[in-house]
Coordinates of C-alpha atoms in Angstrom, one line a residue:
M1 CA -43.9 91.0 -218.4
R2 CA -42.6 92.7 -216.2
R3 CA -43.0 91.7 -212.8
T4 CA -45.0 94.7 -209.7
P5 CA -42.4 95.7 -207.7
A6 CA -43.7 95.9 -203.4
V7 CA -41.7 96.5 -200.8
V8 CA -43.4 94.5 -197.8
I9 CA -43.2 95.3 -194.8
F10 CA -43.7 92.8 -191.8
G11 CA -44.4 94.3 -187.6
A12 CA -45.5 92.9 -184.2
T13 CA -47.9 95.2 -182.8
A14 CA -47.0 98.6 -181.6
S15 CA -43.5 97.3 -183.3
G16 CA -43.2 100.9 -184.5
K17 CA -44.1 100.4 -188.2
T18 CA -46.5 103.6 -189.0
D19 CA -43.1 105.7 -187.7
F20 CA -41.0 104.0 -190.0
V21 CA -42.8 104.1 -193.1
L22 CA -44.3 108.4 -191.4
S23 CA -39.8 109.0 -191.3
T24 CA -39.8 107.3 -194.5
F25 CA -42.1 107.4 -197.5
G26 CA -43.9 110.7 -196.3
A27 CA -43.6 114.0 -197.8
N28 CA -41.8 115.5 -194.5
A29 CA -39.1 112.3 -195.1
R30 CA -36.2 112.9 -195.0
T31 CA -34.7 110.4 -197.5
R32 CA -35.3 110.2 -201.0
L33 CA -38.8 108.3 -200.6
A34 CA -40.7 110.6 -199.1
G35 CA -42.8 111.8 -201.1
K36 CA -42.3 108.3 -203.6
A37 CA -44.7 105.3 -202.7
E38 CA -48.4 104.9 -200.9
V39 CA -48.9 103.0 -198.1
I40 CA -51.2 99.6 -198.9
N41 CA -52.8 98.3 -195.1
A42 CA -52.5 94.8 -194.1
D43 CA -54.1 95.5 -191.0
S44 CA -57.2 93.0 -190.4
I45 CA -58.6 95.5 -188.4
Q46 CA -57.7 98.4 -189.6
V47 CA -60.2 97.9 -192.9
Y48 CA -63.1 98.5 -190.4
S49 CA -64.8 102.6 -190.8
E50 CA -65.4 101.9 -187.6
S51 CA -61.6 101.4 -186.0
R52 CA -60.2 104.1 -185.0
I53 CA -58.8 103.7 -181.6
A54 CA -58.6 99.5 -181.1
S55 CA -57.0 99.5 -184.6
A56 CA -55.1 102.1 -184.2
A57 CA -55.4 103.2 -187.9
P58 CA -53.5 106.7 -189.2
D59 CA -54.8 109.7 -188.3
T60 CA -55.8 112.1 -190.6
E61 CA -52.3 114.1 -190.2
Q62 CA -50.4 110.5 -191.2
L63 CA -53.3 109.7 -194.3
R64 CA -52.4 113.7 -195.3
L65 CA -48.5 112.5 -195.7
L66 CA -48.8 109.4 -196.4
P67 CA -52.0 108.5 -198.8
H68 CA -52.7 104.6 -197.6
H69 CA -55.0 101.9 -199.5
L70 CA -57.6 99.8 -197.4
V71 CA -58.0 101.7 -194.3
G72 CA -61.8 102.5 -193.5
V73 CA -63.4 100.2 -196.2
R74 CA -65.9 98.3 -194.9
N75 CA -68.4 97.7 -192.5
G76 CA -68.1 96.3 -189.2
T77 CA -70.7 93.5 -189.3
E78 CA -68.7 92.3 -193.0
E79 CA -65.6 90.0 -193.3
F80 CA -63.2 90.4 -194.9
S81 CA -60.9 87.8 -196.3
V82 CA -57.4 87.4 -197.3
T83 CA -59.3 86.7 -200.7
D84 CA -60.7 89.8 -199.7
F85 CA -57.1 91.1 -198.8
V86 CA -54.8 89.3 -202.2
S87 CA -57.6 90.9 -205.3
E88 CA -57.7 94.3 -203.7
A89 CA -54.0 94.8 -202.8
D90 CA -53.3 93.3 -206.2
E91 CA -56.1 96.0 -207.0
L92 CA -54.0 98.6 -205.8
C93 CA -50.7 97.6 -206.5
K94 CA -51.1 97.6 -210.2
K95 CA -52.7 101.3 -210.1
I96 CA -49.7 102.6 -207.3
V97 CA -47.5 101.6 -209.7
S98 CA -48.9 102.9 -213.1
Q99 CA -48.9 106.3 -211.1
N100 CA -44.5 106.3 -211.0
K101 CA -45.0 105.1 -207.0
L102 CA -44.4 102.9 -204.8
P103 CA -45.9 100.1 -203.0
V104 CA -45.5 100.0 -199.8
I105 CA -47.7 96.4 -198.0
V106 CA -47.7 97.6 -194.1
G107 CA -49.4 95.5 -191.7
G108 CA -49.3 92.7 -188.6
T109 CA -51.4 90.4 -189.9
A110 CA -49.4 87.2 -190.7
F111 CA -52.0 85.6 -192.8
F112 CA -52.4 88.2 -194.9
L113 CA -49.3 88.7 -195.8
K114 CA -48.2 85.5 -196.4
H115 CA -50.7 84.7 -199.0
F116 CA -49.9 88.2 -199.8
L117 CA -46.3 87.0 -200.9
M118 CA -47.3 83.4 -202.2
D119 CA -50.3 82.8 -202.6
I120 CA -53.0 81.6 -202.1
P121 CA -54.5 77.8 -202.1
I122 CA -57.0 76.6 -204.5
T123 CA -59.3 75.0 -202.2
P124 CA -62.7 74.4 -203.4
Q125 CA -65.0 77.0 -204.7
S126 CA -67.4 77.8 -201.5
D127 CA -71.0 75.2 -201.3
I128 CA -74.0 77.8 -199.9
Q129 CA -76.4 75.0 -198.7
V130 CA -73.0 73.5 -196.7
R131 CA -72.0 77.2 -195.5
K132 CA -75.3 78.0 -193.8
R133 CA -76.0 73.8 -193.0
L134 CA -72.0 74.2 -190.6
Q135 CA -73.7 78.3 -189.4
N136 CA -76.7 76.5 -188.1
Q137 CA -75.1 74.9 -185.8
L138 CA -72.4 77.0 -185.0
C139 CA -75.8 78.9 -183.4
V140 CA -77.7 76.0 -182.1
H141 CA -74.9 73.8 -180.5
G142 CA -72.3 76.5 -180.6
E143 CA -68.3 77.3 -182.0
K144 CA -66.9 74.1 -179.3
V145 CA -68.8 71.7 -180.8
L146 CA -67.8 72.9 -184.0
F147 CA -64.8 73.7 -183.6
D148 CA -63.5 70.3 -181.7
T149 CA -65.0 68.5 -184.6
L150 CA -62.4 70.1 -186.9
R151 CA -59.9 69.1 -184.9
K152 CA -60.8 65.4 -185.2
V153 CA -61.3 66.2 -189.4
D154 CA -58.6 68.4 -189.7
P155 CA -55.9 68.4 -186.8
V156 CA -53.2 70.4 -188.0
T157 CA -55.8 73.4 -188.9
A158 CA -57.1 73.4 -185.5
A159 CA -53.9 74.1 -183.9
R160 CA -54.1 77.5 -186.1
I161 CA -56.7 79.3 -186.0
N162 CA -58.2 80.3 -183.0
M163 CA -62.1 78.1 -181.9
H164 CA -63.4 83.2 -181.8
D165 CA -63.2 82.7 -185.6
H166 CA -65.5 82.1 -187.1
Y167 CA -65.6 82.9 -190.2
R168 CA -62.0 80.1 -190.7
L169 CA -64.1 77.4 -188.3
V170 CA -67.5 77.4 -190.4
R171 CA -64.3 77.3 -193.9
A172 CA -62.7 74.7 -192.5
L173 CA -65.3 72.3 -191.7
E174 CA -67.1 73.2 -195.1
I175 CA -63.9 72.5 -196.8
Y176 CA -64.1 69.0 -195.3
E177 CA -67.2 67.7 -196.6
T178 CA -67.7 69.4 -200.2
S179 CA -64.8 68.1 -200.4
G180 CA -63.1 65.1 -198.3
Q181 CA -59.6 66.5 -197.3
P182 CA -59.3 68.9 -194.2
L183 CA -58.5 72.8 -195.3
S184 CA -54.3 71.3 -194.0
S185 CA -53.3 69.5 -197.2
F186 CA -54.0 72.8 -199.8
T187 CA -50.5 73.9 -198.9
V188 CA -49.4 77.1 -198.9
P189 CA -46.6 77.3 -201.7
N190 CA -42.9 78.3 -200.9
T191 CA -41.8 80.6 -203.5
F192 CA -42.9 84.3 -203.6
R193 CA -45.3 84.6 -206.4
A194 CA -43.5 85.8 -210.4
T195 CA -45.3 87.6 -210.6
Y196 CA -43.9 90.3 -207.6
T197 CA -40.3 92.0 -206.9
F198 CA -39.9 92.0 -203.7
L199 CA -38.7 93.1 -200.8
V200 CA -39.5 92.1 -198.0
L201 CA -38.4 93.8 -194.7
V202 CA -39.0 92.6 -190.7
L203 CA -39.0 95.2 -188.2
S204 CA -38.6 94.9 -184.2
R205 CA -37.5 95.3 -181.2
P206 CA -36.6 93.5 -178.2
R207 CA -38.9 91.7 -176.3
E208 CA -39.0 93.6 -173.6
I209 CA -38.9 96.8 -174.8
L210 CA -41.9 95.1 -177.3
Y211 CA -43.6 94.5 -174.7
E212 CA -43.6 97.6 -172.7
R213 CA -44.3 99.9 -176.0
I214 CA -47.5 97.3 -175.6
N215 CA -48.4 98.0 -172.2
K216 CA -48.1 101.7 -173.3
R217 CA -49.9 101.7 -176.0
V218 CA -52.4 100.3 -174.4
D219 CA -53.0 102.1 -171.8
T220 CA -52.8 105.3 -174.7
L221 CA -56.1 103.7 -176.2
F222 CA -58.4 103.7 -172.8
D223 CA -56.9 107.7 -172.6
L224 CA -58.3 108.3 -176.2
G225 CA -61.7 106.9 -175.4
L226 CA -61.0 103.3 -176.2
V227 CA -64.6 102.6 -173.4
D228 CA -66.9 105.3 -176.2
E229 CA -65.9 103.1 -179.3
V230 CA -67.0 100.3 -177.5
K231 CA -70.0 100.9 -176.4
A232 CA -70.4 103.4 -180.1
L233 CA -70.1 99.5 -181.4
A234 CA -72.7 97.7 -178.8
R235 CA -75.4 100.3 -179.8
K236 CA -75.4 98.6 -183.3
G237 CA -75.9 95.7 -181.5
Y238 CA -72.4 94.0 -182.3
T239 CA -71.6 91.1 -180.4
T240 CA -68.8 88.4 -180.9
E241 CA -70.0 87.0 -183.6
T242 CA -69.8 90.4 -184.8
P243 CA -66.6 90.8 -187.2
I244 CA -65.4 93.2 -185.6
M245 CA -65.6 92.5 -182.2
K246 CA -64.0 89.6 -182.5
A247 CA -60.4 91.6 -182.3
I248 CA -58.4 92.5 -179.7
G249 CA -59.2 95.5 -178.2
Y250 CA -62.9 94.8 -178.2
S251 CA -63.1 91.5 -177.9
E252 CA -61.8 91.1 -173.6
F253 CA -65.0 93.4 -173.2
F254 CA -67.0 91.0 -173.0
L255 CA -66.7 89.2 -170.0
N256 CA -69.9 87.0 -169.0
D257 CA -72.0 88.3 -172.0
K258 CA -72.0 87.4 -175.8
T259 CA -74.2 89.2 -176.3
K260 CA -73.3 92.3 -175.1
P261 CA -70.1 95.0 -173.4
D262 CA -69.3 94.7 -169.6
F263 CA -67.8 98.0 -168.4
S264 CA -68.6 97.3 -165.0
D265 CA -64.7 96.2 -164.3
I266 CA -62.4 98.6 -167.5
D267 CA -59.4 97.5 -164.9
L268 CA -59.4 93.6 -166.0
V269 CA -59.6 94.4 -168.8
R270 CA -57.5 96.8 -169.6
S271 CA -54.6 94.1 -168.3
M272 CA -56.9 90.6 -170.2
I273 CA -56.3 93.5 -173.3
K274 CA -52.4 93.6 -172.7
R275 CA -52.2 89.9 -172.8
N276 CA -53.4 89.2 -175.2
T277 CA -52.1 92.1 -177.2
R278 CA -48.6 90.6 -175.5
R279 CA -49.4 86.8 -176.7
Y280 CA -50.8 87.5 -179.5
A281 CA -47.4 89.9 -180.8
K282 CA -45.2 86.6 -180.0
R283 CA -46.8 84.6 -182.1
Q284 CA -46.3 87.5 -185.0
E285 CA -43.1 87.7 -185.0
T286 CA -42.9 84.1 -184.9
F287 CA -45.3 83.6 -187.5
F288 CA -42.6 85.6 -189.3
K289 CA -39.9 83.5 -189.0
T290 CA -41.7 81.7 -191.9
I291 CA -41.2 83.6 -194.4
P292 CA -38.5 83.2 -195.9
H293 CA -36.4 85.7 -197.7
T294 CA -36.2 88.5 -195.1
R295 CA -34.1 91.6 -194.4
Q296 CA -34.6 91.8 -190.2
I297 CA -35.0 95.4 -189.0
N298 CA -34.0 96.0 -185.3
L299 CA -35.5 99.2 -184.7
E300 CA -32.7 100.0 -181.8
N301 CA -30.2 100.3 -184.1
P302 CA -30.2 103.5 -186.2
S303 CA -27.2 101.4 -188.2
E304 CA -30.0 99.0 -188.8
V305 CA -32.7 101.0 -189.4
K306 CA -30.4 103.9 -192.2
T307 CA -29.2 100.7 -194.0
G308 CA -32.6 98.9 -194.7
I309 CA -33.7 102.5 -196.1
E310 CA -30.5 103.5 -198.1
E311 CA -32.2 99.6 -199.7
I312 CA -35.0 100.3 -199.9
E313 CA -33.4 103.4 -201.7
A314 CA -31.7 101.2 -204.3
F315 CA -34.2 99.0 -204.7
F316 CA -36.7 102.1 -205.8
Q317 CA -34.0 103.0 -208.5
A318 CA -32.9 99.8 -209.9
H319 CA -37.4 98.7 -209.7
M320 CA -38.9 102.3 -210.2
V321 CA -36.8 104.5 -212.1
S322 CA -36.6 104.2 -216.4

């Protein structure tokens, strides 16, 4: 069976993934790859149709120059799990290749990308009754009580997830209750999936430059109307329990009340978003180092960028040209 070729591009928040991809594959790109690829979004917030500013989603012109998939495909109340991502990305890869285009999976949600590359460990099927009971406990007792329980029964998983990520918190406890085994015992494969041929690129910048870019991006988000975007989501009744509002850029507005955002101290919110985004970028970089067989590209080094593009061109010639 012929393997499906795919380019996977990681990059921390604000590293410059969008510019790199457009200048490499966009309709106006000055490369041999211009117009020969389609992007599959691997950013867990860009999947939400209501998040245009906070997620830095591609605009109309960018979408015209380069088709993107899995952008704006869910509303803010819907969960979008890693299983959803891998399943939908697999179908899209097949479709894109059938049109003689190269699938390019781009994003910074390392959890999505790692499982797309290496597959998802087989875990027990969902038990609706157990899940409902845990969700009820979450509502009655709060996230800290459930998180403390997870720390006791599965400290490895507890160290990997955020206490505010209620979907993953409940799922981890559900797996423990239904199987008697911690989620961490269901290990991720350590090799790439045999059904694909991957070229994996990690885009990077020196830490101080990346942090400066993050700070500037956050300022730009506010200039573009981030506060108005949050107000619009709040008018829909979205709270910290709503999946979309758990993202950096939204969650910081809930200063004292989990049910409604606070706009009384925008400077504080702005500084919190910058701080949390920098911390997230550091975690992204650490996570990317756990992926084998990657090609590192320092976007501050023009020769590395040129070599990286040449490598993608060679990959396209080897796997997409009959």
